mmCIF file of C-alpha atoms in Angstrom:
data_model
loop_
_atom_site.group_PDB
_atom_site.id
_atom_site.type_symbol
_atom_site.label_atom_id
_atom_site.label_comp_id
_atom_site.label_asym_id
_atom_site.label_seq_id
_atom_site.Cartn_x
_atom_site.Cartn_y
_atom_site.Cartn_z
ATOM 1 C CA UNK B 288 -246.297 21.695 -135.013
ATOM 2 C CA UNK B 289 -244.731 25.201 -134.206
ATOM 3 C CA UNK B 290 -241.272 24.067 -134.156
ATOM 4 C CA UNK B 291 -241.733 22.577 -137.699
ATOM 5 C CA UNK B 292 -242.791 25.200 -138.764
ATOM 6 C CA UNK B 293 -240.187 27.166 -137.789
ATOM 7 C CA UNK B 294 -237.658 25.038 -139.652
ATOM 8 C CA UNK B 295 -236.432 27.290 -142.788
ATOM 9 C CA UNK B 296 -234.360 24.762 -144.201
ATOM 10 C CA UNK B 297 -234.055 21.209 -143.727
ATOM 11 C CA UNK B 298 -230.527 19.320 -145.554
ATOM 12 C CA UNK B 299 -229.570 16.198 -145.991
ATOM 13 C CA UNK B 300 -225.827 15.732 -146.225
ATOM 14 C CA UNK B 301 -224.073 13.205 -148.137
ATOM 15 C CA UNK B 302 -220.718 14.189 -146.251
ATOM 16 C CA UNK B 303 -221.170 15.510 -142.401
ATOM 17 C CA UNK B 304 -218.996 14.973 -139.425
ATOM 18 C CA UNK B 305 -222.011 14.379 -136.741
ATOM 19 C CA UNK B 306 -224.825 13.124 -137.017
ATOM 20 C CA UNK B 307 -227.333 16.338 -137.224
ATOM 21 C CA UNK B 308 -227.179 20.079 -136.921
ATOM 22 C CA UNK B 309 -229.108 22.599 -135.771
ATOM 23 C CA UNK B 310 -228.287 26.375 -136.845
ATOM 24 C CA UNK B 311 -230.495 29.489 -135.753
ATOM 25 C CA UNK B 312 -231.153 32.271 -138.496
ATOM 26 C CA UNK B 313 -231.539 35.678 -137.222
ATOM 27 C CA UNK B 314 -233.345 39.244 -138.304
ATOM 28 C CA UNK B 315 -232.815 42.096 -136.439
ATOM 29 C CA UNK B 316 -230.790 40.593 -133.495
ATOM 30 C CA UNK B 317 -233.763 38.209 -133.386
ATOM 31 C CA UNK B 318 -234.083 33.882 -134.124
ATOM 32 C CA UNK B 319 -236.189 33.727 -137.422
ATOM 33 C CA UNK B 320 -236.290 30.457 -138.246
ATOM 34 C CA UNK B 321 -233.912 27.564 -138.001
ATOM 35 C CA UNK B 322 -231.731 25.563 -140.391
ATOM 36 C CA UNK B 323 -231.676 21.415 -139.659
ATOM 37 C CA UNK B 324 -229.423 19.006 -141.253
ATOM 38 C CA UNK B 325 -228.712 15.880 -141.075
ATOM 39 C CA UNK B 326 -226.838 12.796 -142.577
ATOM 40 C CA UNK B 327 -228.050 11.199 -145.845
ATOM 41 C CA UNK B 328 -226.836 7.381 -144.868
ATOM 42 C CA UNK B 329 -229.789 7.488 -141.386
ATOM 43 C CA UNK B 330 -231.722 7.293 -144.351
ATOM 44 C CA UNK B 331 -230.650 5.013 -146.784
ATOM 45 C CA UNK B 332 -229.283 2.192 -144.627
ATOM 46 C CA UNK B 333 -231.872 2.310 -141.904
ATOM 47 C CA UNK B 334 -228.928 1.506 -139.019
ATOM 48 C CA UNK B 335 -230.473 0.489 -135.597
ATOM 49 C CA UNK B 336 -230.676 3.337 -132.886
ATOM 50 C CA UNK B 337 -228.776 1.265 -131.187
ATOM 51 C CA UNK B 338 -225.540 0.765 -133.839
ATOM 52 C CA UNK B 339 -225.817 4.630 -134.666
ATOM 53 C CA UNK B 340 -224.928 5.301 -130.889
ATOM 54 C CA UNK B 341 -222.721 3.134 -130.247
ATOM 55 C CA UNK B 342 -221.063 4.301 -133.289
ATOM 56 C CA UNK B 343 -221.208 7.743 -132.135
ATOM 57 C CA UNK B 344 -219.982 6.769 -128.451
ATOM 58 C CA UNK B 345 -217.070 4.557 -129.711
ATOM 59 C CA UNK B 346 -215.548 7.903 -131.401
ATOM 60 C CA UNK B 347 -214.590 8.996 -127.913
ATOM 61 C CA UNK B 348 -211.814 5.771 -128.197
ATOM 62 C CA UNK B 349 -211.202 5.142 -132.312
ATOM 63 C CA UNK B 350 -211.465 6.043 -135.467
ATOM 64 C CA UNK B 351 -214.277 3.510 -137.180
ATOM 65 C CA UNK B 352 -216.039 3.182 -140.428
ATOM 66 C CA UNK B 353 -219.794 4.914 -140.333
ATOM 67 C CA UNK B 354 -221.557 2.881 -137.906
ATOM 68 C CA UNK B 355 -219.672 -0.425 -137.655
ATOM 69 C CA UNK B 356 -219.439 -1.295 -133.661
ATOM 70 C CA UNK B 357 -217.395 -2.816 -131.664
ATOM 71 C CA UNK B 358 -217.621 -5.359 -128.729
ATOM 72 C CA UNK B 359 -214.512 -4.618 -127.047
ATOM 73 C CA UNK B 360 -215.421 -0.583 -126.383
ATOM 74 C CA UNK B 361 -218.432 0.735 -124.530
ATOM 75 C CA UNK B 362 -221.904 0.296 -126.368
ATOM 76 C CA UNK B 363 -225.041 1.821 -126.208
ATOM 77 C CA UNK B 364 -227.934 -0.171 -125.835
ATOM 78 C CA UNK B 365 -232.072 0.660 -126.099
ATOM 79 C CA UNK B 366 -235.217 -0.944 -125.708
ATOM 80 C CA UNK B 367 -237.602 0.447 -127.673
ATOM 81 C CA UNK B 368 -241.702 0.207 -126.197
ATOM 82 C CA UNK B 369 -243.292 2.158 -129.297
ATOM 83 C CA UNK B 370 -242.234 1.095 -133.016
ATOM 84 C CA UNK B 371 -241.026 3.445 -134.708
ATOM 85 C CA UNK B 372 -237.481 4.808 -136.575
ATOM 86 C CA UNK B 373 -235.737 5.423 -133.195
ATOM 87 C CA UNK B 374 -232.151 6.381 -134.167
ATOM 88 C CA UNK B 375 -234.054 9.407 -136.260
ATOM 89 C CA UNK B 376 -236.497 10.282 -133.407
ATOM 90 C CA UNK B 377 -233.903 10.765 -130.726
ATOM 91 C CA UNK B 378 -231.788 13.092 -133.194
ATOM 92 C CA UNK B 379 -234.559 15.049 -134.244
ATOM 93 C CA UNK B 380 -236.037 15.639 -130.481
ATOM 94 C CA UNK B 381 -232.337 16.118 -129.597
ATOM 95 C CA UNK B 382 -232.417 19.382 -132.267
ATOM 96 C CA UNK B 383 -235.493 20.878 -131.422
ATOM 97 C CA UNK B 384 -233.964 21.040 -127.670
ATOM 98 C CA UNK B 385 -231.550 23.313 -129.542
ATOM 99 C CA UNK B 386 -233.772 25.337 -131.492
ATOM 100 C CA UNK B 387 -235.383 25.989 -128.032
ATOM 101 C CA UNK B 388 -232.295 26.803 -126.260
ATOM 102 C CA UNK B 389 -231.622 29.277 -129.432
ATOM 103 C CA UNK B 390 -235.341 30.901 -129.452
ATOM 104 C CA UNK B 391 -235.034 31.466 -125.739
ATOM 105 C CA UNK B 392 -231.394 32.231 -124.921
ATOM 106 C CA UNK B 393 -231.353 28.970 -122.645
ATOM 107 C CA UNK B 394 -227.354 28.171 -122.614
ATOM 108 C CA UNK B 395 -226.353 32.089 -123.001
ATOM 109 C CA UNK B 396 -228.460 33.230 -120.602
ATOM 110 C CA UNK B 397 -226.387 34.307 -117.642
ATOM 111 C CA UNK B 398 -223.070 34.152 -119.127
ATOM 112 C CA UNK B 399 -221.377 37.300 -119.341
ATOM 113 C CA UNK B 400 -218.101 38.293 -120.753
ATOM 114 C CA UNK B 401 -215.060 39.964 -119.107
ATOM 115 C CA UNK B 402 -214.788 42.341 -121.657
ATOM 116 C CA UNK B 403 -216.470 43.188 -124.972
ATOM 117 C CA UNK B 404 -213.424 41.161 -126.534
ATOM 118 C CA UNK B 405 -213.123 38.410 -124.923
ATOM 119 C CA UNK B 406 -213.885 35.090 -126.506
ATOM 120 C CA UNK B 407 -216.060 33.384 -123.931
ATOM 121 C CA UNK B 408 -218.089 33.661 -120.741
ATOM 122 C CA UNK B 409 -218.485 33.067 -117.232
ATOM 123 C CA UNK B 410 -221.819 31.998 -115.630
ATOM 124 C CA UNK B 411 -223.500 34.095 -112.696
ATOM 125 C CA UNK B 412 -226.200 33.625 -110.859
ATOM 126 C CA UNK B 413 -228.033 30.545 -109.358
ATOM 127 C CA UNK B 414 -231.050 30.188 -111.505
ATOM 128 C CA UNK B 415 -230.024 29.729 -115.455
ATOM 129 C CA UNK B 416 -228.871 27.068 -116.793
ATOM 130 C CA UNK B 417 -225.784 27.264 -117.614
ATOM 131 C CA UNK B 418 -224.854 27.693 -113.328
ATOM 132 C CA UNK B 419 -226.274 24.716 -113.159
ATOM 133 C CA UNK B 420 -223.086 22.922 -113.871
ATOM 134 C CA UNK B 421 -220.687 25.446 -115.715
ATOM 135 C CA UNK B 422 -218.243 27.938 -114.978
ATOM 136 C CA UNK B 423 -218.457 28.821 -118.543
ATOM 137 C CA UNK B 424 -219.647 27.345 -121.837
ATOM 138 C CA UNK B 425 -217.591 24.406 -122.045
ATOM 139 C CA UNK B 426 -216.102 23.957 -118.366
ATOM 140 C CA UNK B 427 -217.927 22.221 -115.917
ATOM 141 C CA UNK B 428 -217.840 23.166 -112.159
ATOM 142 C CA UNK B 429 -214.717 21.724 -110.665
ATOM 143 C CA UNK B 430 -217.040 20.139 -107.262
ATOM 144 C CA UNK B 431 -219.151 18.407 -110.319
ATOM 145 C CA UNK B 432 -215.871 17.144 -113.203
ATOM 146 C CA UNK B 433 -214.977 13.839 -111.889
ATOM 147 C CA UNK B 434 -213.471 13.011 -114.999
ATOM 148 C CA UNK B 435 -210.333 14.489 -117.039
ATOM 149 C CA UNK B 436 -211.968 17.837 -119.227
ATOM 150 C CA UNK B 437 -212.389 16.637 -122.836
ATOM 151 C CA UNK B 438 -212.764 12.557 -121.936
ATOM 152 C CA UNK B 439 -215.900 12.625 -124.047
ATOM 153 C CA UNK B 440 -214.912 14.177 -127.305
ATOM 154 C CA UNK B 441 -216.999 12.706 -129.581
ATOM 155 C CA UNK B 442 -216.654 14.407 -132.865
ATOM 156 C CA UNK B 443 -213.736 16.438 -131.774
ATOM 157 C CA UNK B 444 -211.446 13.837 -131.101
ATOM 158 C CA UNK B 445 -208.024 13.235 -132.675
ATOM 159 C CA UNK B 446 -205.727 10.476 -132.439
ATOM 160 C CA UNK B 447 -204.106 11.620 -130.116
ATOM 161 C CA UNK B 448 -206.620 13.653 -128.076
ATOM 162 C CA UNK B 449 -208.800 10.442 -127.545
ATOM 163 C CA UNK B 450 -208.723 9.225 -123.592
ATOM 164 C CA UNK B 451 -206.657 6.575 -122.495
ATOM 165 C CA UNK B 452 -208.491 6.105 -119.657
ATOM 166 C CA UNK B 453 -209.845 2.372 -118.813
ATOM 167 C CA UNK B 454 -213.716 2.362 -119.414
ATOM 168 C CA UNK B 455 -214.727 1.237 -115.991
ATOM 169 C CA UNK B 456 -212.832 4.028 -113.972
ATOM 170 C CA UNK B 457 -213.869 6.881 -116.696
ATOM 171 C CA UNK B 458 -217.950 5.971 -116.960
ATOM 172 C CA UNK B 459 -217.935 5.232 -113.046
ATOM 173 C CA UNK B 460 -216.675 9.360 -113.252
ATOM 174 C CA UNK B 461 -219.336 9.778 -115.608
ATOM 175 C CA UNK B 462 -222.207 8.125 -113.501
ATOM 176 C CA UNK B 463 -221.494 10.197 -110.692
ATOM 177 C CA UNK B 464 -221.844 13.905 -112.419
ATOM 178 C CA UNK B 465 -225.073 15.413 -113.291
ATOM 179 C CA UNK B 466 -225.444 14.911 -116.735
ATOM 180 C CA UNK B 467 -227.783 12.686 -118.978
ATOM 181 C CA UNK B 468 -225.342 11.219 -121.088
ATOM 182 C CA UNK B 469 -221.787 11.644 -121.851
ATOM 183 C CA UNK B 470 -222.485 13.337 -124.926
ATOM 184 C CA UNK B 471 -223.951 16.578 -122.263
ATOM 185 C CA UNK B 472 -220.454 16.421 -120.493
ATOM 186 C CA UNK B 473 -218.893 18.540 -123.654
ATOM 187 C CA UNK B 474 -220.714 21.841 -123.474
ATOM 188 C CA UNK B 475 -223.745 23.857 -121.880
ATOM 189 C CA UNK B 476 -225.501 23.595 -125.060
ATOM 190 C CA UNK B 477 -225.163 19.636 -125.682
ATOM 191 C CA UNK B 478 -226.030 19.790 -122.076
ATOM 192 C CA UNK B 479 -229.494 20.971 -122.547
ATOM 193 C CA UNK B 480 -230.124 19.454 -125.494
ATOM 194 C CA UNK B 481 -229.547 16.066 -124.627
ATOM 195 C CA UNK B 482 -231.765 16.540 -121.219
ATOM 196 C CA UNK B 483 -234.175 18.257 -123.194
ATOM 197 C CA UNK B 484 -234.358 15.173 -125.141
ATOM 198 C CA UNK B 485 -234.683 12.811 -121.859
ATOM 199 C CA UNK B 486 -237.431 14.999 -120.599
ATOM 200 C CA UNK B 487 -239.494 14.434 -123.672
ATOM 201 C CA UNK B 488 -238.735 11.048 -123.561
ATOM 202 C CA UNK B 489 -239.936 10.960 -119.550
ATOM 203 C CA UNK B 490 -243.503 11.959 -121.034
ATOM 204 C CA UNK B 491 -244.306 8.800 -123.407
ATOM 205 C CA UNK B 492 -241.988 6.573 -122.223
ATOM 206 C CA UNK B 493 -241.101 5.059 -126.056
ATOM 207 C CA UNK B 494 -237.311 4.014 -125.343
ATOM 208 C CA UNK B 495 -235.407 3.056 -122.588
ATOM 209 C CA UNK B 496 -231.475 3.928 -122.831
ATOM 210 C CA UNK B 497 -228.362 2.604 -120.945
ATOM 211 C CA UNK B 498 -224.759 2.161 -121.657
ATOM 212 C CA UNK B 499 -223.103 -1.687 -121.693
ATOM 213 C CA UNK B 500 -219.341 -1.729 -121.218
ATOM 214 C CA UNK B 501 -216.796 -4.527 -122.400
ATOM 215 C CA UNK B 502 -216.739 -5.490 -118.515
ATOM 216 C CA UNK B 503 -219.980 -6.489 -118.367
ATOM 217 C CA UNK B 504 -221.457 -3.806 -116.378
ATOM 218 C CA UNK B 505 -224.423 -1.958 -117.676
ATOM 219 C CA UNK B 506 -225.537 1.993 -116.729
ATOM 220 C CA UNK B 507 -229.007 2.885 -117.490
ATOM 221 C CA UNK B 508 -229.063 6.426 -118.347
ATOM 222 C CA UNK B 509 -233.336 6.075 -118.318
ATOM 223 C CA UNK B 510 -232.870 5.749 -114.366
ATOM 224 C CA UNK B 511 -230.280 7.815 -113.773
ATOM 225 C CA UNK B 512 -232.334 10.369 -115.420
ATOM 226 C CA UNK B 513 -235.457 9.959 -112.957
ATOM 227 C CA UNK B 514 -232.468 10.060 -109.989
ATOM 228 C CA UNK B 515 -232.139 12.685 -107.428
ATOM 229 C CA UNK B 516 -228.738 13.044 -109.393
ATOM 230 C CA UNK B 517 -230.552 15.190 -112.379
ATOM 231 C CA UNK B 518 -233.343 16.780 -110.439
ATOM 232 C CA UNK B 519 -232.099 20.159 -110.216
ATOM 233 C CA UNK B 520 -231.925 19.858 -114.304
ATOM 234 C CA UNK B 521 -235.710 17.765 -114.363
ATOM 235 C CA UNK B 522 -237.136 20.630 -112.701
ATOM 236 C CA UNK B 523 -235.584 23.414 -114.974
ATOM 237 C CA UNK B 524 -236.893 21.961 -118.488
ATOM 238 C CA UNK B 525 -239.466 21.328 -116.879
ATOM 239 C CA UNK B 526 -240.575 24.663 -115.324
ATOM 240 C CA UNK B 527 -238.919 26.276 -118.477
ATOM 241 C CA UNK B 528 -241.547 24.461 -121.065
ATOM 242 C CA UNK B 529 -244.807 25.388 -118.866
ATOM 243 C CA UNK B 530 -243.882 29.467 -119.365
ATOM 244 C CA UNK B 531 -246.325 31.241 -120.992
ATOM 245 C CA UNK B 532 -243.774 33.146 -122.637
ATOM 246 C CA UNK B 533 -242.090 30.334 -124.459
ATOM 247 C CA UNK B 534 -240.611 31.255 -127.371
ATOM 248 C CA UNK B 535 -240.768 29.163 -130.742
ATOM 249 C CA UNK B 536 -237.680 30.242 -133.259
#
């Protein structure tokens, strides 16, 4: 109930590039309130969770029309145990990890700059986030990238940007690296918010999530998630929700 009402603003967008956003609006050097938005046709066609996704994760390999998926590029694949509209669910637990991360400095936390003008940071320390698995906001640790930098990217990608990389040998990368999905691979802030999303998930149990690929072989991101693999991150969500001095935007 607090983080709804902290929501200033909440669009629906007839023409947006992802799926959601989340924006933080600030007074005084402060988050007051947060902007949402998200895209008008999760609405009006009432996709599948499970076609949205796969939509979403097939960008990292074509160019497709809104949510049409296809068999011959890696899927995602759910099974829901509570009824309810899942594909808007996950995106809207997916932005509140976000509006989190922006109340509470989550992802910037630790990551200073070399100078006053220089355009990104490094991470220091051993207990934020962000040194978890970055050297800075969008490059993982080199002991932890077992894939190329940039396989995964999603709304990003162009043409010729997109990886050429055969889908066995790049998700068997994937599986190995500390991440919840590939979507947390591009940034520390996607990072958090898709584990952020997992955690809450871990609590009521009301979908299961796994990736299929053309070969056959299926990765389920719901285990792999509850693996020794993501403890270090289980344990900071965790530990960061039961503060006292959690901060609501």
């Amino acid at each position: 109930q607090k983080m709804f009402c902290s929501v200033r603003h909440f669009y629906i967008e007839s023409d947006l590039t992802s799926l959601a956003y989340a924006r933080s609006l600030t007074s005084n050097g402060k988050t007051d309130g947060v902007v949402f938005g998200i895209r008008k046709s999760l609405f009006d066609n009432r996709t599948s969770a499970q076609d949205v996704m796969s939509w979403k994760e097939q960008t990292n390999f074509t160019e497709a029309p809104e949510y049409e998926v296809r068999a011959d590029l890696p899927r995602v694949v759910f099974k829901e145990t509570k009824s309810m509209n899942l594909a808007l669910y996950y995106i809207l637990v997916h932005e509140f990890g976000h509006f989190f991360d922006f109340a509470n400095n989550v992802s910037a936390n630790g990551c200073e700059k070399s100078s006053p003008n220089a355009k990104s940071c490094s991470y220091s320390g051993e207990s934020t986030w962000g040194s978890l698995s970055w050297d800075d906001y969008v490059t993982i640790k080199s002991d932890l990238a077992l894939i190329e930098p940039k396989s995964f990217c999603f709304y990003s990608c162009e043409e010729n940007t997109r990886t050429r990389a055969s889908h066995d040998s790049l998700y068997e990368g994937f599986e190995k690296m500390p991440f919840a999905t590939t979507y947390a691979t591009g940034n520390s802030v996607e990072d958090f918010a898709e584990t952020f999303t997992f955690h809450v998930n871990s609590m009521s149990r009301s979908w299961e999530k796994s990736y299929l690929l053309p070969s056959g072989k299926s990765i389920s991101l719901t285990e792999r998630y509850e693996s020794e693999l993501l403890e270090k991150k289980r344990t900071f969500v965790r530990k960061f929700l039961e503060q006292e001095a959690l901060l609501y935007p």
